[in-house]
Amino acid sequence: MAIIRGTPGNDTITPGFVSPGVTGFPSRFPSNAPDTVFGNAGNDTLNGGGGNDILNGNAGNDTLNGGDGDDRLNGGDGNDILVGDRGSDVFEGGAGDDRMIWNDGDGSDTMRGGAGNDTTVFNGSVALGDQLQLQADGGRAIFQRLNLVPITLDVDDTEQFEINGLGGDETFTVNSLAGTDVQKVTFNGNDGNDRLNANLTAVNIVADGGNGNDILNGGSVDDTLNGGDGDDNLQGNGGNDTLNGGLGNDTLNGGDGDDRLNGGDGNDFLFGGLGNDTLNGEDGDDRLNGGDGNDFLFGGLGNDTLNGGDGDDRLNGGLGNDTLNGGLGNDTLVGGLGNDILTSGSNLDRDVFRFNSISERRDRITDYDIFDADRDIIQVSKAGFNPTGGANALPVGDLPANLFVLGFGGLGNNAGFRYFSGNGNLYFDSDGGGFAGSEVLVTLDNKPNLNAFNNGIEVIV
């Protein structure tokens, strides 16, 4: 057994090679010798070889690799990397932000992070799926692989877990971690159809399913779930979560909290749940439902269906021929480009149908109601409804009576609106010179009896 001491500089000590100035290194350093190695000061690299070694990094940002055998790795001060390798090893991170790494083929280890923000890293099988579990045992965190070659990591004084699946269909269950020091769990499923169940935990979950059809369930606090490629199912549960579907036809459920849901490419279904949520369908023919709360829904590209649900919601169809339903609450509906169908959803609310430019024309409103106390409004943007032919521009505010006519009536030298109650078509006349310069803005399916003094049109900046 040798006792090997490094220098104050950056040393490399490994069977077959040592840095100049290292003392105690035997003339023959068999790889299976049970050695004790001290790194001293500096950023050292210590490799134990095949025996039951004790590696001490001491000061500096050190890298310790135990090699085969039952080793003890002491990082000391600094941000250290500790790799146990084969055998049942004991990790002591010491002060600093340390990474304690388990690789496929290693044994059951005991890990203690020490002071600082420490991370336990698990790198699973590259060929087969791992069945994994993480839970509290008193004040310690117990991580287990339950299949293939079962192992247990007994972890204490560690703030983060990083779980890398690497290959196959991974299953990872995160139970309650109450009483431990764990604050965050990161899961990378990579290729395969992966499943994460973290609904019983109250630590931050960051998960990436990678390629494959993944099922990712977050916990009760703020999580980030990325489906990656494939038809994924993501559920945030409690907390203010961020869910990204990625490629494929995905299902996203925010659950409780103020969540952000992004469908990505594909025909996705997004449900906000409770809270004030933001839903973005992105590419594809998506279905968005805000659920309860004051939500913002954006369809993006494709022919989308948006339902605001309860609350004062804002719906924007984006590009494509979209269907928007505000639901309960005082909602704002913007069809965007394309031939859209807009429904307020309740005659008891004050809903706004907004048109940012005449290019958003040829929409349908199914239930335009201006005759109740909470009457609906058609808003048009002055900047997007420009006059032509020298006509006067629209003034900001409620539309003046002289700028609204029934049928073929005259508008003078003013841009304004024409309405035909027989078919419910509302036109914008940009030059005021007659019907020839008019374009259909929207069709009101219920054909209300609008007039110059009661039409619900408002001009905004």
Tab-separated table of C-alpha atoms in Angstrom:
chain	number	residue	atom	x	y	z
A	1	MET	CA	0.000	0.000	0.000
A	2	ALA	CA	1.414	3.349	-1.045
A	3	ILE	CA	0.751	6.855	0.290
A	4	ILE	CA	1.164	9.285	-2.585
A	5	ARG	CA	1.238	13.062	-2.165
A	6	GLY	CA	0.832	15.641	-4.892
A	7	THR	CA	2.431	19.044	-5.282
A	8	PRO	CA	0.880	22.512	-4.793
A	9	GLY	CA	0.363	22.597	-8.582
A	10	ASN	CA	-1.998	20.776	-10.934
A	11	ASP	CA	-1.090	17.092	-10.655
A	12	THR	CA	-2.033	13.959	-12.572
A	13	ILE	CA	-1.643	10.730	-10.610
A	14	THR	CA	-2.618	7.483	-12.293
A	15	PRO	CA	-1.138	3.988	-12.642
A	16	GLY	CA	1.677	4.384	-15.144
A	17	PHE	CA	2.036	8.172	-14.908
A	18	VAL	CA	2.541	10.908	-12.313
A	19	SER	CA	3.355	14.590	-12.592
A	20	PRO	CA	6.884	15.702	-11.651
A	21	GLY	CA	7.362	16.385	-7.952
A	22	VAL	CA	4.816	13.848	-6.716
A	23	THR	CA	6.173	11.975	-3.692
A	24	GLY	CA	5.528	8.496	-2.345
A	25	PHE	CA	4.936	7.005	-5.768
A	26	PRO	CA	6.381	3.460	-5.745
A	27	SER	CA	8.722	2.226	-8.439
A	28	ARG	CA	6.031	-0.256	-9.335
A	29	PHE	CA	2.440	0.969	-9.006
A	30	PRO	CA	0.250	-2.085	-9.595
A	31	SER	CA	-3.230	-1.181	-10.787
A	32	ASN	CA	-4.797	-3.330	-8.065
A	33	ALA	CA	-2.879	-1.806	-5.146
A	34	PRO	CA	-4.950	-0.293	-2.299
A	35	ASP	CA	-3.418	3.177	-2.358
A	36	THR	CA	-4.017	6.471	-0.572
A	37	VAL	CA	-3.547	9.528	-2.771
A	38	PHE	CA	-3.471	13.196	-1.710
A	39	GLY	CA	-3.871	15.794	-4.431
A	40	ASN	CA	-2.685	18.726	-2.322
A	41	ALA	CA	-3.438	22.184	-3.761
A	42	GLY	CA	-4.215	22.753	-7.445
A	43	ASN	CA	-6.668	21.235	-9.890
A	44	ASP	CA	-5.672	17.588	-9.759
A	45	THR	CA	-6.627	14.418	-11.642
A	46	LEU	CA	-6.446	11.308	-9.466
A	47	ASN	CA	-7.096	7.799	-10.809
A	48	GLY	CA	-7.134	4.982	-8.316
A	49	GLY	CA	-6.640	1.917	-10.441
A	50	GLY	CA	-7.907	-1.512	-9.398
A	51	GLY	CA	-7.557	-1.622	-5.618
A	52	ASN	CA	-9.622	-0.291	-2.752
A	53	ASP	CA	-8.240	3.224	-2.948
A	54	ILE	CA	-8.620	6.429	-0.961
A	55	LEU	CA	-8.421	9.532	-3.141
A	56	ASN	CA	-8.217	12.969	-1.533
A	57	GLY	CA	-8.534	15.936	-3.847
A	58	ASN	CA	-7.948	18.534	-1.125
A	59	ALA	CA	-8.022	22.136	-2.421
A	60	GLY	CA	-8.775	22.960	-6.061
A	61	ASN	CA	-11.248	21.768	-8.685
A	62	ASP	CA	-10.276	18.116	-8.838
A	63	THR	CA	-11.306	15.057	-10.869
A	64	LEU	CA	-11.251	11.765	-8.952
A	65	ASN	CA	-11.827	8.371	-10.572
A	66	GLY	CA	-11.818	5.417	-8.225
A	67	GLY	CA	-11.356	2.683	-10.820
A	68	ASP	CA	-12.141	-0.920	-9.886
A	69	GLY	CA	-12.508	-1.766	-6.230
A	70	ASP	CA	-14.364	-0.341	-3.264
A	71	ASP	CA	-12.986	3.178	-3.176
A	72	ARG	CA	-13.357	6.266	-1.025
A	73	LEU	CA	-13.353	9.582	-2.891
A	74	ASN	CA	-12.931	12.817	-0.933
A	75	GLY	CA	-13.213	15.922	-3.068
A	76	GLY	CA	-12.193	18.467	-0.456
A	77	ASP	CA	-12.552	22.160	-1.231
A	78	GLY	CA	-13.433	23.267	-4.760
A	79	ASN	CA	-15.846	22.200	-7.483
A	80	ASP	CA	-14.907	18.566	-7.921
A	81	ILE	CA	-15.913	15.683	-10.209
A	82	LEU	CA	-16.049	12.299	-8.499
A	83	VAL	CA	-16.463	9.067	-10.495
A	84	GLY	CA	-16.645	5.852	-8.510
A	85	ASP	CA	-16.332	3.316	-11.336
A	86	ARG	CA	-16.595	-0.404	-10.474
A	87	GLY	CA	-17.201	-1.491	-6.924
A	88	SER	CA	-19.137	-0.107	-3.981
A	89	ASP	CA	-17.719	3.355	-3.435
A	90	VAL	CA	-18.100	6.139	-0.883
A	91	PHE	CA	-18.215	9.740	-2.143
A	92	GLU	CA	-17.522	12.807	0.011
A	93	GLY	CA	-17.826	15.961	-2.050
A	94	GLY	CA	-16.645	18.396	0.603
A	95	ALA	CA	-16.981	22.147	0.120
A	96	GLY	CA	-17.870	23.471	-3.341
A	97	ASP	CA	-20.304	22.536	-6.110
A	98	ASP	CA	-19.464	18.902	-6.759
A	99	ARG	CA	-20.666	16.310	-9.295
A	100	MET	CA	-20.795	12.695	-8.125
A	101	ILE	CA	-21.158	10.431	-11.158
A	102	TRP	CA	-22.472	6.884	-11.479
A	103	ASN	CA	-21.993	5.113	-14.829
A	104	ASP	CA	-23.639	1.946	-16.073
A	105	GLY	CA	-21.761	-1.038	-14.649
A	106	ASP	CA	-20.827	0.657	-11.380
A	107	GLY	CA	-21.915	-0.779	-8.045
A	108	SER	CA	-24.110	0.491	-5.232
A	109	ASP	CA	-22.553	3.633	-3.784
A	110	THR	CA	-22.896	6.001	-0.842
A	111	MET	CA	-22.716	9.710	-1.652
A	112	ARG	CA	-22.501	12.796	0.512
A	113	GLY	CA	-22.277	16.138	-1.222
A	114	GLY	CA	-21.158	18.334	1.655
A	115	ALA	CA	-21.282	22.128	1.528
A	116	GLY	CA	-22.242	23.774	-1.765
A	117	ASN	CA	-24.695	22.961	-4.554
A	118	ASP	CA	-23.967	19.321	-5.323
A	119	THR	CA	-25.304	16.981	-8.005
A	120	THR	CA	-25.667	13.223	-8.203
A	121	VAL	CA	-25.445	12.055	-11.843
A	122	PHE	CA	-26.789	8.697	-13.061
A	123	ASN	CA	-25.876	7.513	-16.574
A	124	GLY	CA	-27.967	4.492	-17.423
A	125	SER	CA	-27.745	1.694	-19.944
A	126	VAL	CA	-26.972	2.670	-23.542
A	127	ALA	CA	-28.879	-0.314	-24.945
A	128	LEU	CA	-31.747	-1.191	-22.587
A	129	GLY	CA	-34.351	0.768	-20.685
A	130	ASP	CA	-33.855	1.471	-16.995
A	131	GLN	CA	-36.573	1.252	-14.346
A	132	LEU	CA	-35.654	3.928	-11.833
A	133	GLN	CA	-36.992	5.225	-8.531
A	134	LEU	CA	-36.074	8.143	-6.267
A	135	GLN	CA	-37.547	8.735	-2.822
A	136	ALA	CA	-36.787	9.915	0.674
A	137	ASP	CA	-35.636	7.705	3.519
A	138	GLY	CA	-35.561	9.971	6.526
A	139	GLY	CA	-33.204	12.796	5.622
A	140	ARG	CA	-31.476	10.813	2.885
A	141	ALA	CA	-32.430	10.359	-0.772
A	142	ILE	CA	-32.486	6.787	-2.040
A	143	PHE	CA	-32.067	6.282	-5.790
A	144	GLN	CA	-32.537	2.787	-7.206
A	145	ARG	CA	-32.363	0.973	-10.488
A	146	LEU	CA	-34.871	-1.834	-10.145
A	147	ASN	CA	-34.145	-3.879	-13.280
A	148	LEU	CA	-31.117	-5.030	-15.305
A	149	VAL	CA	-28.417	-5.106	-12.588
A	150	PRO	CA	-30.203	-3.510	-9.606
A	151	ILE	CA	-28.233	-0.891	-7.678
A	152	THR	CA	-28.878	1.591	-4.871
A	153	LEU	CA	-27.380	5.033	-4.378
A	154	ASP	CA	-27.642	6.242	-0.775
A	155	VAL	CA	-27.367	10.029	-1.094
A	156	ASP	CA	-27.186	12.768	1.528
A	157	ASP	CA	-26.478	16.502	1.564
A	158	THR	CA	-27.050	16.762	-2.194
A	159	GLU	CA	-29.223	19.388	-3.874
A	160	GLN	CA	-29.694	18.016	-7.398
A	161	PHE	CA	-30.133	14.749	-9.272
A	162	GLU	CA	-29.359	14.426	-12.991
A	163	ILE	CA	-30.728	11.235	-14.539
A	164	ASN	CA	-29.637	10.334	-18.086
A	165	GLY	CA	-31.414	7.417	-19.725
A	166	LEU	CA	-29.079	7.106	-22.752
A	167	GLY	CA	-30.993	4.253	-24.436
A	168	GLY	CA	-34.206	2.232	-24.368
A	169	ASP	CA	-37.567	2.950	-22.781
A	170	GLU	CA	-36.917	4.577	-19.420
A	171	THR	CA	-39.344	4.556	-16.491
A	172	PHE	CA	-38.549	6.993	-13.675
A	173	THR	CA	-40.695	7.457	-10.581
A	174	VAL	CA	-39.974	10.350	-8.233
A	175	ASN	CA	-41.779	9.984	-4.923
A	176	SER	CA	-41.809	12.412	-2.013
A	177	LEU	CA	-38.404	13.880	-1.186
A	178	ALA	CA	-39.570	15.730	1.917
A	179	GLY	CA	-36.857	16.005	4.562
A	180	THR	CA	-33.980	15.658	2.091
A	181	ASP	CA	-31.765	18.398	0.648
A	182	VAL	CA	-32.914	17.697	-2.920
A	183	GLN	CA	-34.253	20.798	-4.672
A	184	LYS	CA	-34.170	19.827	-8.352
A	185	VAL	CA	-34.363	16.659	-10.438
A	186	THR	CA	-33.338	16.631	-14.119
A	187	PHE	CA	-34.399	13.718	-16.336
A	188	ASN	CA	-33.106	13.160	-19.881
A	189	GLY	CA	-34.863	10.241	-21.495
A	190	ASN	CA	-33.096	10.464	-24.882
A	191	ASP	CA	-34.220	7.821	-27.411
A	192	GLY	CA	-37.123	5.564	-26.543
A	193	ASN	CA	-40.654	5.821	-25.192
A	194	ASP	CA	-39.968	7.206	-21.745
A	195	ARG	CA	-42.223	7.661	-18.728
A	196	LEU	CA	-41.690	10.083	-15.842
A	197	ASN	CA	-43.996	10.021	-12.818
A	198	ALA	CA	-43.216	12.876	-10.429
A	199	ASN	CA	-46.711	13.842	-9.287
A	200	LEU	CA	-45.927	12.970	-5.640
A	201	THR	CA	-42.920	15.249	-5.277
A	202	ALA	CA	-42.518	18.935	-4.420
A	203	VAL	CA	-39.111	19.624	-6.000
A	204	ASN	CA	-38.437	21.273	-9.357
A	205	ILE	CA	-38.554	18.828	-12.254
A	206	VAL	CA	-36.752	19.496	-15.550
A	207	ALA	CA	-37.420	16.708	-18.036
A	208	ASP	CA	-36.602	16.108	-21.704
A	209	GLY	CA	-38.187	13.055	-23.248
A	210	GLY	CA	-36.006	13.105	-26.369
A	211	ASN	CA	-37.025	10.980	-29.342
A	212	GLY	CA	-40.008	8.713	-28.848
A	213	ASN	CA	-43.564	8.840	-27.550
A	214	ASP	CA	-43.029	10.010	-23.990
A	215	ILE	CA	-45.278	10.491	-20.954
A	216	LEU	CA	-43.960	13.132	-18.547
A	217	ASN	CA	-45.828	14.049	-15.347
A	218	GLY	CA	-44.439	16.880	-13.238
A	219	GLY	CA	-44.809	17.548	-9.530
A	220	SER	CA	-46.510	20.131	-7.351
A	221	VAL	CA	-44.075	23.038	-7.951
A	222	ASP	CA	-42.634	24.786	-11.033
A	223	ASP	CA	-41.542	22.248	-13.653
A	224	THR	CA	-40.198	22.337	-17.224
A	225	LEU	CA	-41.219	19.404	-19.427
A	226	ASN	CA	-39.941	18.990	-23.002
A	227	GLY	CA	-41.461	16.214	-25.055
A	228	GLY	CA	-38.965	16.261	-27.922
A	229	ASP	CA	-39.739	14.296	-31.081
A	230	GLY	CA	-42.703	11.934	-31.020
A	231	ASP	CA	-46.319	11.962	-29.872
A	232	ASP	CA	-45.888	13.009	-26.254
A	233	ASN	CA	-48.182	13.446	-23.256
A	234	LEU	CA	-47.060	16.143	-20.803
A	235	GLN	CA	-48.817	17.054	-17.561
A	236	GLY	CA	-47.537	19.852	-15.350
A	237	ASN	CA	-49.774	19.231	-12.315
A	238	GLY	CA	-49.179	21.889	-9.603
A	239	GLY	CA	-46.997	24.974	-9.926
A	240	ASN	CA	-46.264	27.412	-12.740
A	241	ASP	CA	-45.036	25.006	-15.382
A	242	THR	CA	-43.541	25.270	-18.874
A	243	LEU	CA	-44.515	22.476	-21.271
A	244	ASN	CA	-42.996	22.149	-24.764
A	245	GLY	CA	-44.408	19.459	-27.010
A	246	GLY	CA	-41.815	19.566	-29.796
A	247	LEU	CA	-42.305	17.519	-32.969
A	248	GLY	CA	-45.296	15.200	-33.128
A	249	ASN	CA	-48.951	15.217	-32.170
A	250	ASP	CA	-48.709	16.068	-28.494
A	251	THR	CA	-51.104	16.417	-25.554
A	252	LEU	CA	-50.206	19.078	-22.973
A	253	ASN	CA	-52.057	19.667	-19.695
A	254	GLY	CA	-50.821	22.488	-17.503
A	255	GLY	CA	-52.794	21.532	-14.401
A	256	ASP	CA	-52.883	24.040	-11.547
A	257	GLY	CA	-50.872	27.253	-11.683
A	258	ASP	CA	-50.025	29.862	-14.313
A	259	ASP	CA	-48.565	27.664	-17.029
A	260	ARG	CA	-46.937	28.171	-20.452
A	261	LEU	CA	-47.759	25.530	-23.056
A	262	ASN	CA	-46.094	25.366	-26.493
A	263	GLY	CA	-47.311	22.682	-28.853
A	264	GLY	CA	-44.502	22.770	-31.424
A	265	ASP	CA	-44.895	21.080	-34.804
A	266	GLY	CA	-47.790	18.684	-35.252
A	267	ASN	CA	-51.490	18.603	-34.451
A	268	ASP	CA	-51.483	19.193	-30.716
A	269	PHE	CA	-54.028	19.437	-27.900
A	270	LEU	CA	-53.265	22.002	-25.182
A	271	PHE	CA	-55.280	22.372	-21.978
A	272	GLY	CA	-54.338	25.116	-19.533
A	273	GLY	CA	-56.283	23.898	-16.508
A	274	LEU	CA	-56.530	26.164	-13.482
A	275	GLY	CA	-54.650	29.456	-13.423
A	276	ASN	CA	-53.831	32.218	-15.891
A	277	ASP	CA	-52.190	30.249	-18.659
A	278	THR	CA	-50.460	31.024	-21.972
A	279	LEU	CA	-51.069	28.512	-24.765
A	280	ASN	CA	-49.281	28.574	-28.136
A	281	GLY	CA	-50.241	25.928	-30.652
A	282	GLU	CA	-47.416	26.803	-33.082
A	283	ASP	CA	-47.366	24.737	-36.311
A	284	GLY	CA	-50.155	22.296	-37.141
A	285	ASP	CA	-53.918	22.092	-36.718
A	286	ASP	CA	-54.097	22.465	-32.959
A	287	ARG	CA	-56.826	22.415	-30.311
A	288	LEU	CA	-56.378	24.815	-27.395
A	289	ASN	CA	-58.522	25.026	-24.267
A	290	GLY	CA	-57.645	27.600	-21.638
A	291	GLY	CA	-59.664	26.065	-18.810
A	292	ASP	CA	-60.306	28.260	-15.778
A	293	GLY	CA	-58.521	31.583	-15.357
A	294	ASN	CA	-57.660	34.565	-17.542
A	295	ASP	CA	-55.792	32.846	-20.341
A	296	PHE	CA	-54.012	33.825	-23.567
A	297	LEU	CA	-54.397	31.425	-26.492
A	298	PHE	CA	-52.493	31.744	-29.781
A	299	GLY	CA	-53.149	29.245	-32.525
A	300	GLY	CA	-50.106	29.931	-34.703
A	301	LEU	CA	-49.873	28.252	-38.101
A	302	GLY	CA	-52.619	25.887	-39.200
A	303	ASN	CA	-56.374	25.610	-38.862
A	304	ASP	CA	-56.770	25.766	-35.106
A	305	THR	CA	-59.632	25.479	-32.618
A	306	LEU	CA	-59.403	27.748	-29.562
A	307	ASN	CA	-61.702	27.591	-26.529
A	308	GLY	CA	-61.089	30.147	-23.815
A	309	GLY	CA	-63.048	28.397	-21.073
A	310	ASP	CA	-63.948	30.318	-17.926
A	311	GLY	CA	-62.324	33.682	-17.231
A	312	ASP	CA	-61.449	36.820	-19.190
A	313	ASP	CA	-59.466	35.290	-22.028
A	314	ARG	CA	-57.584	36.572	-25.073
A	315	LEU	CA	-57.741	34.384	-28.171
A	316	ASN	CA	-55.724	34.886	-31.368
A	317	GLY	CA	-56.061	32.395	-34.167
A	318	GLY	CA	-52.901	33.405	-36.033
A	319	LEU	CA	-52.550	32.114	-39.595
A	320	GLY	CA	-55.093	29.702	-41.023
A	321	ASN	CA	-58.843	29.191	-40.926
A	322	ASP	CA	-59.461	29.053	-37.197
A	323	THR	CA	-62.429	28.530	-34.884
A	324	LEU	CA	-62.480	30.634	-31.698
A	325	ASN	CA	-64.898	30.310	-28.777
A	326	GLY	CA	-64.441	32.680	-25.857
A	327	GLY	CA	-66.505	30.766	-23.291
A	328	LEU	CA	-67.534	32.400	-20.035
A	329	GLY	CA	-65.998	35.754	-19.141
A	330	ASN	CA	-65.213	39.001	-20.935
A	331	ASP	CA	-63.090	37.719	-23.793
A	332	THR	CA	-61.150	39.276	-26.669
A	333	LEU	CA	-61.140	37.328	-29.932
A	334	VAL	CA	-58.754	37.999	-32.836
A	335	GLY	CA	-59.153	35.707	-35.802
A	336	GLY	CA	-55.926	36.762	-37.491
A	337	LEU	CA	-55.246	35.954	-41.127
A	338	GLY	CA	-57.576	33.439	-42.730
A	339	ASN	CA	-61.325	32.882	-42.778
A	340	ASP	CA	-62.142	32.412	-39.110
A	341	ILE	CA	-65.266	31.580	-37.100
A	342	LEU	CA	-65.637	33.612	-33.900
A	343	THR	CA	-68.059	32.870	-31.057
A	344	SER	CA	-68.313	34.847	-27.834
A	345	GLY	CA	-69.652	31.827	-25.981
A	346	SER	CA	-72.046	33.624	-23.652
A	347	ASN	CA	-74.549	36.463	-24.103
A	348	LEU	CA	-74.039	37.434	-20.460
A	349	ASP	CA	-70.509	38.750	-21.038
A	350	ARG	CA	-68.938	41.751	-22.752
A	351	ASP	CA	-66.786	40.292	-25.509
A	352	VAL	CA	-64.563	42.069	-28.009
A	353	PHE	CA	-64.001	40.954	-31.605
A	354	ARG	CA	-60.814	42.678	-32.739
A	355	PHE	CA	-59.559	43.245	-36.282
A	356	ASN	CA	-56.048	44.657	-36.539
A	357	SER	CA	-56.219	45.250	-40.294
A	358	ILE	CA	-58.534	44.801	-43.259
A	359	SER	CA	-56.321	41.861	-44.309
A	360	GLU	CA	-57.989	39.900	-41.477
A	361	ARG	CA	-61.335	40.179	-43.291
A	362	ARG	CA	-63.941	37.570	-44.224
A	363	ASP	CA	-64.458	36.129	-40.760
A	364	ARG	CA	-67.761	34.996	-39.267
A	365	ILE	CA	-69.175	35.984	-35.874
A	366	THR	CA	-71.869	33.542	-34.808
A	367	ASP	CA	-73.453	35.349	-31.849
A	368	TYR	CA	-72.799	39.105	-32.044
A	369	ASP	CA	-74.994	40.719	-29.372
A	370	ILE	CA	-75.161	44.475	-28.740
A	371	PHE	CA	-78.628	44.740	-27.254
A	372	ASP	CA	-77.949	43.489	-23.712
A	373	ALA	CA	-76.318	45.543	-20.961
A	374	ASP	CA	-73.045	43.651	-21.495
A	375	ARG	CA	-72.984	44.214	-25.223
A	376	ASP	CA	-70.298	42.945	-27.573
A	377	ILE	CA	-67.877	45.196	-29.443
A	378	ILE	CA	-66.235	45.039	-32.857
A	379	GLN	CA	-62.860	46.765	-32.535
A	380	VAL	CA	-60.894	47.907	-35.580
A	381	SER	CA	-57.403	49.389	-35.551
A	382	LYS	CA	-57.131	52.784	-37.204
A	383	ALA	CA	-53.599	51.905	-38.338
A	384	GLY	CA	-54.857	48.830	-40.202
A	385	PHE	CA	-57.966	50.387	-41.801
A	386	ASN	CA	-56.480	53.106	-43.959
A	387	PRO	CA	-58.536	55.414	-46.181
A	388	THR	CA	-58.021	55.506	-49.944
A	389	GLY	CA	-58.824	57.986	-52.684
A	390	GLY	CA	-58.389	60.994	-50.429
A	391	ALA	CA	-61.121	59.947	-47.996
A	392	ASN	CA	-60.987	60.990	-44.357
A	393	ALA	CA	-59.524	58.444	-41.912
A	394	LEU	CA	-61.515	56.751	-39.178
A	395	PRO	CA	-61.532	58.704	-35.889
A	396	VAL	CA	-60.531	56.928	-32.678
A	397	GLY	CA	-63.415	56.071	-30.354
A	398	ASP	CA	-66.998	54.896	-30.820
A	399	LEU	CA	-67.885	54.995	-34.509
A	400	PRO	CA	-69.796	58.217	-35.353
A	401	ALA	CA	-73.276	57.727	-36.781
A	402	ASN	CA	-72.370	59.269	-40.152
A	403	LEU	CA	-69.704	56.592	-40.737
A	404	PHE	CA	-72.164	53.693	-40.597
A	405	VAL	CA	-74.769	53.165	-43.320
A	406	LEU	CA	-77.209	50.437	-44.212
A	407	GLY	CA	-76.793	48.956	-47.669
A	408	PHE	CA	-75.757	51.363	-50.405
A	409	GLY	CA	-76.117	54.606	-48.447
A	410	GLY	CA	-73.591	57.411	-48.861
A	411	LEU	CA	-70.604	58.007	-46.583
A	412	GLY	CA	-69.508	61.307	-48.063
A	413	ASN	CA	-65.762	61.666	-48.381
A	414	ASN	CA	-65.150	59.392	-45.373
A	415	ALA	CA	-63.915	55.875	-44.791
A	416	GLY	CA	-66.649	53.954	-42.991
A	417	PHE	CA	-68.784	50.834	-42.761
A	418	ARG	CA	-71.749	49.374	-44.653
A	419	TYR	CA	-74.079	46.750	-43.254
A	420	PHE	CA	-76.565	44.478	-45.029
A	421	SER	CA	-78.954	42.961	-42.501
A	422	GLY	CA	-80.338	40.499	-45.052
A	423	ASN	CA	-77.138	38.460	-45.109
A	424	GLY	CA	-75.329	39.905	-42.068
A	425	ASN	CA	-72.351	41.185	-44.086
A	426	LEU	CA	-70.438	44.131	-42.612
A	427	TYR	CA	-68.235	45.932	-45.156
A	428	PHE	CA	-65.381	48.402	-44.795
A	429	ASP	CA	-65.518	51.162	-47.398
A	430	SER	CA	-62.053	52.716	-47.599
A	431	ASP	CA	-62.915	55.607	-49.943
A	432	GLY	CA	-66.529	56.365	-49.040
A	433	GLY	CA	-67.321	56.719	-52.714
A	434	GLY	CA	-69.744	53.842	-53.087
A	435	PHE	CA	-70.120	50.109	-52.789
A	436	ALA	CA	-67.455	49.396	-55.425
A	437	GLY	CA	-64.675	50.263	-52.970
A	438	SER	CA	-66.069	48.106	-50.137
A	439	GLU	CA	-64.676	44.820	-48.796
A	440	VAL	CA	-66.444	42.330	-46.545
A	441	LEU	CA	-64.913	42.521	-43.077
A	442	VAL	CA	-67.114	40.031	-41.263
A	443	THR	CA	-70.400	38.166	-41.585
A	444	LEU	CA	-72.716	38.286	-38.558
A	445	ASP	CA	-74.509	34.938	-38.630
A	446	ASN	CA	-77.377	36.018	-36.375
A	447	LYS	CA	-78.062	39.088	-38.601
A	448	PRO	CA	-78.701	41.606	-35.802
A	449	ASN	CA	-80.594	44.818	-36.575
A	450	LEU	CA	-77.677	47.229	-36.414
A	451	ASN	CA	-78.077	50.912	-37.163
A	452	ALA	CA	-76.023	54.080	-37.217
A	453	PHE	CA	-76.541	54.730	-33.506
A	454	ASN	CA	-76.308	51.167	-32.243
A	455	ASN	CA	-73.686	49.065	-34.026
A	456	GLY	CA	-70.998	48.346	-31.404
A	457	ILE	CA	-68.065	49.377	-33.617
A	458	GLU	CA	-65.099	50.992	-31.859
A	459	VAL	CA	-61.935	52.381	-33.473
A	460	ILE	CA	-58.691	51.946	-31.530
A	461	VAL	CA	-55.222	53.281	-32.254
